[in-house]
Amino acid sequence: QVQLAESGGATVPAGGSLTLSCVASGWSFRSGCMTWFRQPPGKEREGIAVISSGGSLKLYDDSVKGRFAISQDSAQQTMYLQMNGLKPEDTAMYYCAARAGECILLWFVHSRYTNWGQGTQVTVSS
């Protein structure tokens, strides 16, 4: 059984930085993709970054491109999201998700994932 656990959420001022972590158990990083989603208050859950099996491919939503960086440490069974230049519109609950097999196509669609963490809250104050 795959279990994912996010941590690192906090309240930070605009322009600040934060690193989120997602520890995985029951999951091999070579099985498929791991993805960061976020859900702002009252809005749909949106995919913001994905890392492929083995870490060879990383894709980002335009809203975070150049500011956020996804990475993984398979030895630590942990995926990270380094967030720089945070903006108030980045305020959301952040989730990690994992999908086995083919996962790059439509990586940003949350309904394609069945393995989720419980989320960690990021609040950016203006």
Short mmCIF file of N, CA, C and O in Angstrom, two decimals:
data_model
loop_
_atom_site.label_atom_id
_atom_site.label_comp_id
_atom_site.label_asym_id
_atom_site.label_seq_id
_atom_site.Cartn_x
_atom_site.Cartn_y
_atom_site.Cartn_z
N GLN A 1 0.85 -1.19 0.00
CA GLN A 1 0.00 0.00 0.00
C GLN A 1 0.88 1.24 0.00
O GLN A 1 1.78 1.38 0.81
N VAL A 2 0.61 2.13 -0.94
CA VAL A 2 1.38 3.36 -1.05
C VAL A 2 0.88 4.36 -0.02
O VAL A 2 -0.32 4.60 0.12
N GLN A 3 1.83 4.94 0.70
CA GLN A 3 1.50 6.00 1.64
C GLN A 3 2.41 7.19 1.37
O GLN A 3 3.62 7.02 1.19
N LEU A 4 1.82 8.36 1.32
CA LEU A 4 2.55 9.60 1.06
C LEU A 4 2.28 10.57 2.20
O LEU A 4 1.13 10.70 2.64
N ALA A 5 3.32 11.27 2.62
CA ALA A 5 3.16 12.22 3.73
C ALA A 5 3.93 13.49 3.42
O ALA A 5 5.16 13.47 3.34
N GLU A 6 3.19 14.60 3.28
CA GLU A 6 3.80 15.90 3.02
C GLU A 6 4.14 16.61 4.33
O GLU A 6 3.49 16.38 5.36
N SER A 7 5.12 17.48 4.23
CA SER A 7 5.47 18.34 5.36
C SER A 7 6.17 19.57 4.82
O SER A 7 6.57 19.62 3.65
N GLY A 8 6.32 20.56 5.69
CA GLY A 8 7.06 21.76 5.33
C GLY A 8 6.22 22.98 5.08
O GLY A 8 6.76 24.07 4.88
N GLY A 9 4.89 22.83 5.07
CA GLY A 9 4.05 23.99 4.86
C GLY A 9 4.17 24.99 6.01
O GLY A 9 4.45 24.62 7.15
N ALA A 10 3.97 26.26 5.69
CA ALA A 10 4.10 27.32 6.69
C ALA A 10 3.49 28.60 6.13
O ALA A 10 3.06 28.64 4.97
N THR A 11 3.47 29.63 6.96
CA THR A 11 3.11 30.97 6.53
C THR A 11 4.38 31.76 6.31
O THR A 11 5.23 31.83 7.22
N VAL A 12 4.53 32.32 5.11
CA VAL A 12 5.74 33.06 4.76
C VAL A 12 5.34 34.37 4.11
O VAL A 12 4.26 34.47 3.52
N PRO A 13 6.20 35.38 4.16
CA PRO A 13 5.89 36.63 3.48
C PRO A 13 6.12 36.52 1.98
O PRO A 13 6.88 35.65 1.51
N ALA A 14 5.45 37.38 1.22
CA ALA A 14 5.66 37.40 -0.23
C ALA A 14 7.14 37.60 -0.54
O ALA A 14 7.82 38.38 0.13
N GLY A 15 7.61 36.87 -1.54
CA GLY A 15 9.02 36.91 -1.89
C GLY A 15 9.87 35.89 -1.17
O GLY A 15 11.04 35.69 -1.50
N GLY A 16 9.29 35.23 -0.20
CA GLY A 16 10.03 34.25 0.59
C GLY A 16 10.17 32.91 -0.11
O GLY A 16 9.69 32.70 -1.23
N SER A 17 10.83 32.00 0.58
CA SER A 17 11.08 30.66 0.06
C SER A 17 10.63 29.60 1.05
O SER A 17 10.57 29.86 2.27
N LEU A 18 10.37 28.42 0.51
CA LEU A 18 9.92 27.31 1.34
C LEU A 18 10.24 26.02 0.59
O LEU A 18 10.20 25.99 -0.65
N THR A 19 10.55 24.98 1.34
CA THR A 19 10.75 23.66 0.73
C THR A 19 9.77 22.67 1.33
O THR A 19 9.73 22.50 2.56
N LEU A 20 8.99 22.06 0.47
CA LEU A 20 8.07 21.02 0.90
C LEU A 20 8.71 19.65 0.68
O LEU A 20 9.48 19.46 -0.26
N SER A 21 8.36 18.70 1.53
CA SER A 21 8.84 17.32 1.39
C SER A 21 7.66 16.38 1.32
O SER A 21 6.60 16.64 1.89
N CYS A 22 7.86 15.29 0.63
CA CYS A 22 6.85 14.22 0.54
C CYS A 22 7.58 12.90 0.70
O CYS A 22 8.35 12.49 -0.17
N VAL A 23 7.34 12.25 1.84
CA VAL A 23 7.96 10.95 2.10
C VAL A 23 7.03 9.85 1.63
O VAL A 23 5.84 9.86 1.96
N ALA A 24 7.57 8.92 0.86
CA ALA A 24 6.78 7.84 0.30
C ALA A 24 7.16 6.51 0.91
O ALA A 24 8.35 6.23 1.12
N SER A 25 6.17 5.69 1.18
CA SER A 25 6.41 4.31 1.59
C SER A 25 5.55 3.40 0.72
O SER A 25 4.49 3.82 0.24
N GLY A 26 6.02 2.18 0.51
CA GLY A 26 5.29 1.27 -0.36
C GLY A 26 5.33 1.69 -1.82
O GLY A 26 4.50 1.24 -2.61
N TRP A 27 6.30 2.53 -2.18
CA TRP A 27 6.39 3.08 -3.52
C TRP A 27 7.83 3.05 -3.98
O TRP A 27 8.72 3.45 -3.24
N SER A 28 8.04 2.62 -5.21
CA SER A 28 9.35 2.69 -5.82
C SER A 28 9.39 3.89 -6.76
O SER A 28 8.50 4.06 -7.60
N PHE A 29 10.43 4.70 -6.62
CA PHE A 29 10.55 5.88 -7.46
C PHE A 29 10.75 5.52 -8.93
O PHE A 29 10.67 6.39 -9.79
N ARG A 30 10.99 4.27 -9.23
CA ARG A 30 11.10 3.84 -10.63
C ARG A 30 9.78 3.32 -11.16
O ARG A 30 9.69 2.89 -12.31
N SER A 31 8.73 3.36 -10.32
CA SER A 31 7.43 2.82 -10.73
C SER A 31 6.66 3.75 -11.65
O SER A 31 5.83 3.30 -12.43
N GLY A 32 6.90 5.06 -11.48
CA GLY A 32 6.13 6.01 -12.27
C GLY A 32 6.46 7.43 -11.86
O GLY A 32 7.57 7.72 -11.43
N CYS A 33 5.48 8.31 -11.97
CA CYS A 33 5.69 9.73 -11.70
C CYS A 33 5.26 10.10 -10.29
O CYS A 33 4.36 9.48 -9.71
N MET A 34 5.89 11.14 -9.80
CA MET A 34 5.42 11.79 -8.58
C MET A 34 5.15 13.25 -8.93
O MET A 34 5.91 13.87 -9.66
N THR A 35 4.09 13.76 -8.37
CA THR A 35 3.57 15.06 -8.78
C THR A 35 3.17 15.89 -7.58
O THR A 35 2.67 15.34 -6.59
N TRP A 36 3.38 17.19 -7.69
CA TRP A 36 2.86 18.13 -6.70
C TRP A 36 1.60 18.80 -7.27
O TRP A 36 1.62 19.30 -8.40
N PHE A 37 0.56 18.78 -6.49
CA PHE A 37 -0.67 19.49 -6.79
C PHE A 37 -0.88 20.55 -5.72
O PHE A 37 -0.33 20.46 -4.63
N ARG A 38 -1.74 21.51 -6.01
CA ARG A 38 -2.16 22.45 -4.99
C ARG A 38 -3.63 22.79 -5.21
O ARG A 38 -4.14 22.70 -6.32
N GLN A 39 -4.27 23.16 -4.12
CA GLN A 39 -5.67 23.52 -4.18
C GLN A 39 -5.90 24.80 -3.39
O GLN A 39 -5.94 24.78 -2.15
N PRO A 40 -6.02 25.92 -4.11
CA PRO A 40 -6.32 27.18 -3.43
C PRO A 40 -7.73 27.14 -2.84
O PRO A 40 -8.58 26.35 -3.31
N PRO A 41 -8.02 27.97 -1.88
CA PRO A 41 -9.36 27.98 -1.27
C PRO A 41 -10.44 28.21 -2.33
O PRO A 41 -10.34 29.16 -3.12
N GLY A 42 -11.43 27.34 -2.37
CA GLY A 42 -12.56 27.50 -3.27
C GLY A 42 -12.27 27.20 -4.73
O GLY A 42 -13.10 27.47 -5.59
N LYS A 43 -11.10 26.61 -5.00
CA LYS A 43 -10.73 26.34 -6.39
C LYS A 43 -10.42 24.86 -6.60
O LYS A 43 -10.32 24.09 -5.64
N GLU A 44 -10.27 24.50 -7.88
CA GLU A 44 -9.96 23.12 -8.22
C GLU A 44 -8.50 22.79 -7.87
O GLU A 44 -7.64 23.66 -7.82
N ARG A 45 -8.25 21.50 -7.66
CA ARG A 45 -6.88 21.04 -7.44
C ARG A 45 -6.15 21.09 -8.78
O ARG A 45 -6.68 20.63 -9.81
N GLU A 46 -4.95 21.64 -8.77
CA GLU A 46 -4.20 21.83 -10.01
C GLU A 46 -2.79 21.24 -9.89
O GLU A 46 -2.14 21.37 -8.85
N GLY A 47 -2.36 20.61 -10.97
CA GLY A 47 -1.01 20.06 -11.00
C GLY A 47 -0.01 21.16 -11.28
O GLY A 47 -0.23 21.98 -12.18
N ILE A 48 1.08 21.21 -10.50
CA ILE A 48 2.05 22.27 -10.70
C ILE A 48 3.43 21.74 -11.08
O ILE A 48 4.21 22.47 -11.71
N ALA A 49 3.77 20.52 -10.71
CA ALA A 49 5.09 19.99 -11.07
C ALA A 49 5.08 18.49 -11.02
O ALA A 49 4.45 17.91 -10.13
N VAL A 50 5.77 17.88 -11.95
CA VAL A 50 5.86 16.42 -12.01
C VAL A 50 7.31 16.01 -12.27
O VAL A 50 8.05 16.72 -12.95
N ILE A 51 7.69 14.88 -11.68
CA ILE A 51 9.01 14.30 -11.93
C ILE A 51 8.81 12.86 -12.34
O ILE A 51 8.04 12.11 -11.72
N SER A 52 9.47 12.49 -13.43
CA SER A 52 9.24 11.17 -13.99
C SER A 52 10.02 10.11 -13.23
O SER A 52 10.87 10.41 -12.38
N SER A 53 9.75 8.86 -13.58
CA SER A 53 10.48 7.73 -13.03
C SER A 53 11.98 7.93 -13.22
O SER A 53 12.43 8.23 -14.32
N GLY A 54 12.73 7.83 -12.15
CA GLY A 54 14.17 8.02 -12.23
C GLY A 54 14.60 9.47 -12.25
O GLY A 54 15.79 9.78 -12.20
N GLY A 55 13.67 10.40 -12.32
CA GLY A 55 13.98 11.83 -12.25
C GLY A 55 14.49 12.45 -13.53
O GLY A 55 14.99 13.57 -13.51
N SER A 56 14.36 11.77 -14.65
CA SER A 56 14.94 12.28 -15.89
C SER A 56 14.15 13.41 -16.52
O SER A 56 14.70 14.20 -17.29
N LEU A 57 12.88 13.50 -16.20
CA LEU A 57 12.04 14.53 -16.81
C LEU A 57 11.28 15.28 -15.72
O LEU A 57 10.70 14.66 -14.83
N LYS A 58 11.30 16.61 -15.83
CA LYS A 58 10.57 17.44 -14.88
C LYS A 58 9.76 18.45 -15.70
O LYS A 58 10.30 19.10 -16.59
N LEU A 59 8.50 18.56 -15.36
CA LEU A 59 7.62 19.49 -16.05
C LEU A 59 6.92 20.37 -15.02
O LEU A 59 6.65 19.93 -13.90
N TYR A 60 6.61 21.61 -15.45
CA TYR A 60 6.01 22.57 -14.55
C TYR A 60 4.83 23.27 -15.21
O TYR A 60 4.83 23.52 -16.41
N ASP A 61 3.89 23.65 -14.38
CA ASP A 61 2.84 24.54 -14.84
C ASP A 61 3.44 25.93 -15.03
O ASP A 61 4.38 26.31 -14.31
N ASP A 62 2.89 26.68 -15.98
CA ASP A 62 3.44 28.01 -16.26
C ASP A 62 3.42 28.92 -15.03
O ASP A 62 4.25 29.81 -14.90
N SER A 63 2.47 28.71 -14.15
CA SER A 63 2.32 29.59 -12.99
C SER A 63 3.49 29.49 -12.02
O SER A 63 3.70 30.41 -11.22
N VAL A 64 4.26 28.41 -12.09
CA VAL A 64 5.37 28.22 -11.14
C VAL A 64 6.71 28.07 -11.84
O VAL A 64 7.76 28.01 -11.17
N LYS A 65 6.70 28.00 -13.17
CA LYS A 65 7.93 27.78 -13.92
C LYS A 65 8.94 28.89 -13.62
O LYS A 65 8.60 30.07 -13.64
N GLY A 66 10.15 28.50 -13.33
CA GLY A 66 11.21 29.47 -13.01
C GLY A 66 11.28 29.84 -11.55
O GLY A 66 12.26 30.46 -11.12
N ARG A 67 10.26 29.50 -10.78
CA ARG A 67 10.25 29.82 -9.35
C ARG A 67 10.32 28.57 -8.48
O ARG A 67 10.90 28.59 -7.40
N PHE A 68 9.69 27.49 -8.94
CA PHE A 68 9.64 26.24 -8.17
C PHE A 68 10.53 25.20 -8.83
O PHE A 68 10.72 25.20 -10.05
N ALA A 69 11.07 24.30 -8.02
CA ALA A 69 11.90 23.21 -8.54
C ALA A 69 11.53 21.91 -7.83
O ALA A 69 11.52 21.85 -6.61
N ILE A 70 11.24 20.89 -8.63
CA ILE A 70 10.90 19.57 -8.09
C ILE A 70 12.13 18.69 -8.15
O ILE A 70 12.94 18.77 -9.09
N SER A 71 12.29 17.85 -7.13
CA SER A 71 13.42 16.93 -7.11
C SER A 71 13.03 15.72 -6.26
O SER A 71 11.99 15.73 -5.59
N GLN A 72 13.86 14.71 -6.32
CA GLN A 72 13.60 13.53 -5.49
C GLN A 72 14.90 12.90 -5.07
O GLN A 72 15.92 13.01 -5.74
N ASP A 73 14.86 12.23 -3.93
CA ASP A 73 15.98 11.48 -3.40
C ASP A 73 15.46 10.07 -3.15
O ASP A 73 14.80 9.83 -2.14
N SER A 74 15.74 9.18 -4.08
CA SER A 74 15.18 7.84 -3.98
C SER A 74 15.71 7.09 -2.77
O SER A 74 15.01 6.26 -2.18
N ALA A 75 16.94 7.39 -2.38
CA ALA A 75 17.51 6.71 -1.22
C ALA A 75 16.76 7.09 0.06
O ALA A 75 16.63 6.28 0.98
N GLN A 76 16.25 8.31 0.11
CA GLN A 76 15.48 8.80 1.25
C GLN A 76 13.99 8.63 1.04
O GLN A 76 13.20 9.01 1.92
N GLN A 77 13.61 8.09 -0.11
CA GLN A 77 12.19 7.92 -0.44
C GLN A 77 11.44 9.24 -0.29
O GLN A 77 10.31 9.27 0.20
N THR A 78 12.05 10.32 -0.74
CA THR A 78 11.47 11.63 -0.51
C THR A 78 11.49 12.46 -1.79
O THR A 78 12.49 12.48 -2.52
N MET A 79 10.39 13.14 -2.05
CA MET A 79 10.30 14.11 -3.13
C MET A 79 10.23 15.50 -2.50
O MET A 79 9.68 15.66 -1.41
N TYR A 80 10.78 16.48 -3.20
CA TYR A 80 10.82 17.84 -2.68
C TYR A 80 10.21 18.83 -3.67
O TYR A 80 10.16 18.59 -4.87
N LEU A 81 9.78 19.96 -3.11
CA LEU A 81 9.38 21.09 -3.94
C LEU A 81 10.02 22.33 -3.33
O LEU A 81 9.59 22.77 -2.26
N GLN A 82 11.03 22.84 -4.01
CA GLN A 82 11.67 24.08 -3.58
C GLN A 82 10.89 25.22 -4.19
O GLN A 82 10.76 25.30 -5.42
N MET A 83 10.40 26.12 -3.35
CA MET A 83 9.57 27.23 -3.82
C MET A 83 10.26 28.55 -3.49
O MET A 83 10.51 28.82 -2.31
N ASN A 84 10.55 29.31 -4.50
CA ASN A 84 11.17 30.62 -4.34
C ASN A 84 10.26 31.71 -4.90
O ASN A 84 9.38 31.42 -5.71
N GLY A 85 10.50 32.93 -4.49
CA GLY A 85 9.70 34.04 -5.01
C GLY A 85 8.22 33.84 -4.79
O GLY A 85 7.41 34.11 -5.68
N LEU A 86 7.85 33.40 -3.61
CA LEU A 86 6.44 33.08 -3.34
C LEU A 86 5.56 34.31 -3.44
O LEU A 86 5.96 35.43 -3.05
N LYS A 87 4.36 34.09 -3.97
CA LYS A 87 3.38 35.15 -4.16
C LYS A 87 2.12 34.81 -3.37
O LYS A 87 1.86 33.62 -3.11
N PRO A 88 1.31 35.82 -3.03
CA PRO A 88 0.06 35.51 -2.32
C PRO A 88 -0.81 34.51 -3.06
O PRO A 88 -1.50 33.69 -2.43
N GLU A 89 -0.78 34.52 -4.39
CA GLU A 89 -1.59 33.58 -5.16
C GLU A 89 -1.07 32.14 -5.10
O GLU A 89 -1.72 31.22 -5.61
N ASP A 90 0.08 31.93 -4.47
CA ASP A 90 0.57 30.57 -4.23
C ASP A 90 -0.05 29.96 -2.98
O ASP A 90 0.17 28.78 -2.70
N THR A 91 -0.82 30.75 -2.25
CA THR A 91 -1.49 30.24 -1.06
C THR A 91 -2.43 29.10 -1.43
O THR A 91 -3.30 29.26 -2.29
N ALA A 92 -2.24 27.95 -0.80
CA ALA A 92 -3.03 26.76 -1.14
C ALA A 92 -2.64 25.61 -0.21
O ALA A 92 -1.63 25.69 0.51
N MET A 93 -3.45 24.56 -0.26
CA MET A 93 -3.05 23.29 0.33
C MET A 93 -2.26 22.56 -0.76
O MET A 93 -2.72 22.44 -1.89
N TYR A 94 -1.09 22.08 -0.39
CA TYR A 94 -0.22 21.40 -1.34
C TYR A 94 -0.23 19.90 -1.06
O TYR A 94 -0.07 19.47 0.10
N TYR A 95 -0.39 19.13 -2.14
CA TYR A 95 -0.47 17.68 -2.04
C TYR A 95 0.58 17.03 -2.93
O TYR A 95 0.86 17.52 -4.02
N CYS A 96 1.10 15.89 -2.49
CA CYS A 96 1.89 15.07 -3.40
C CYS A 96 1.05 13.87 -3.81
O CYS A 96 0.16 13.42 -3.08
N ALA A 97 1.33 13.39 -5.01
CA ALA A 97 0.59 12.26 -5.57
C ALA A 97 1.54 11.40 -6.38
O ALA A 97 2.58 11.88 -6.86
N ALA A 98 1.19 10.14 -6.52
CA ALA A 98 2.02 9.20 -7.27
C ALA A 98 1.15 8.38 -8.20
O ALA A 98 0.02 8.00 -7.85
N ARG A 99 1.70 8.14 -9.40
CA ARG A 99 0.99 7.34 -10.39
C ARG A 99 1.97 6.38 -11.02
O ARG A 99 3.02 6.81 -11.54
N ALA A 100 1.62 5.11 -11.04
CA ALA A 100 2.48 4.09 -11.64
C ALA A 100 2.26 4.03 -13.14
O ALA A 100 1.22 4.44 -13.65
N GLY A 101 3.27 3.51 -13.83
CA GLY A 101 3.15 3.31 -15.26
C GLY A 101 3.24 4.62 -16.03
O GLY A 101 3.94 5.55 -15.62
N GLU A 102 2.54 4.69 -17.18
CA GLU A 102 2.55 5.89 -18.00
C GLU A 102 1.94 7.03 -17.21
O GLU A 102 0.83 6.93 -16.70
N CYS A 103 2.66 8.14 -17.15
CA CYS A 103 2.17 9.19 -16.26
C CYS A 103 2.45 10.60 -16.74
O CYS A 103 1.93 11.56 -16.16
N ILE A 104 3.27 10.76 -17.80
CA ILE A 104 3.59 12.11 -18.24
C ILE A 104 2.43 12.73 -19.01
O ILE A 104 2.10 13.90 -18.83
N LEU A 105 1.78 11.92 -19.84
CA LEU A 105 0.63 12.44 -20.57
C LEU A 105 -0.45 12.84 -19.57
O LEU A 105 -0.84 12.04 -18.71
N LEU A 106 -0.93 14.03 -19.65
CA LEU A 106 -1.99 14.54 -18.76
C LEU A 106 -1.59 14.44 -17.30
O LEU A 106 -2.41 14.17 -16.42
N TRP A 107 -0.32 14.67 -17.02
CA TRP A 107 0.20 14.55 -15.65
C TRP A 107 -0.51 15.48 -14.69
O TRP A 107 -0.53 15.24 -13.48
N PHE A 108 -1.07 16.58 -15.18
CA PHE A 108 -1.66 17.62 -14.35
C PHE A 108 -3.13 17.33 -13.99
O PHE A 108 -3.75 18.13 -13.28
N VAL A 109 -3.66 16.24 -14.46
CA VAL A 109 -5.07 15.92 -14.21
C VAL A 109 -5.18 15.09 -12.94
O VAL A 109 -4.72 13.94 -12.89
N HIS A 110 -5.80 15.65 -11.91
CA HIS A 110 -5.77 15.00 -10.60
C HIS A 110 -6.54 13.68 -10.58
O HIS A 110 -6.21 12.79 -9.79
N SER A 111 -7.53 13.52 -11.46
CA SER A 111 -8.32 12.28 -11.44
C SER A 111 -7.52 11.07 -11.91
O SER A 111 -7.97 9.93 -11.74
N ARG A 112 -6.36 11.28 -12.49
CA ARG A 112 -5.51 10.17 -12.94
C ARG A 112 -4.69 9.57 -11.80
O ARG A 112 -4.01 8.57 -12.01
N TYR A 113 -4.77 10.14 -10.63
CA TYR A 113 -3.96 9.68 -9.50
C TYR A 113 -4.83 9.04 -8.44
O TYR A 113 -5.92 9.54 -8.13
N THR A 114 -4.34 7.95 -7.88
CA THR A 114 -5.06 7.30 -6.80
C THR A 114 -4.29 7.33 -5.48
O THR A 114 -4.86 6.99 -4.44
N ASN A 115 -3.03 7.72 -5.54
CA ASN A 115 -2.20 7.76 -4.33
C ASN A 115 -1.95 9.21 -3.96
O ASN A 115 -1.32 9.95 -4.72
N TRP A 116 -2.40 9.60 -2.76
CA TRP A 116 -2.32 10.99 -2.33
C TRP A 116 -1.84 11.08 -0.89
O TRP A 116 -2.12 10.20 -0.07
N GLY A 117 -1.17 12.20 -0.60
CA GLY A 117 -0.88 12.52 0.78
C GLY A 117 -2.02 13.33 1.38
O GLY A 117 -3.03 13.60 0.70
N GLN A 118 -1.86 13.70 2.64
CA GLN A 118 -2.93 14.41 3.34
C GLN A 118 -2.87 15.92 3.11
O GLN A 118 -3.83 16.63 3.44
N GLY A 119 -1.76 16.41 2.58
CA GLY A 119 -1.64 17.83 2.28
C GLY A 119 -0.90 18.61 3.35
O GLY A 119 -0.87 18.22 4.52
N THR A 120 -0.31 19.72 2.93
CA THR A 120 0.36 20.64 3.84
C THR A 120 0.03 22.05 3.38
O THR A 120 0.05 22.35 2.19
N GLN A 121 -0.32 22.93 4.33
CA GLN A 121 -0.81 24.26 4.00
C GLN A 121 0.34 25.25 3.82
O GLN A 121 1.23 25.35 4.66
N VAL A 122 0.28 25.97 2.70
CA VAL A 122 1.22 27.07 2.45
C VAL A 122 0.41 28.36 2.35
O VAL A 122 -0.54 28.45 1.57
N THR A 123 0.77 29.33 3.16
CA THR A 123 0.11 30.63 3.14
C THR A 123 1.16 31.70 2.91
O THR A 123 2.16 31.75 3.63
N VAL A 124 0.92 32.53 1.90
CA VAL A 124 1.86 33.60 1.57
C VAL A 124 1.18 34.92 1.87
O VAL A 124 0.14 35.25 1.27
N SER A 125 1.75 35.66 2.78
CA SER A 125 1.15 36.94 3.18
C SER A 125 1.71 38.07 2.33
O SER A 125 2.88 38.07 1.95
N SER A 126 0.84 39.03 2.03
CA SER A 126 1.26 40.16 1.18
C SER A 126 1.84 41.29 2.01
O SER A 126 1.75 41.31 3.23
#
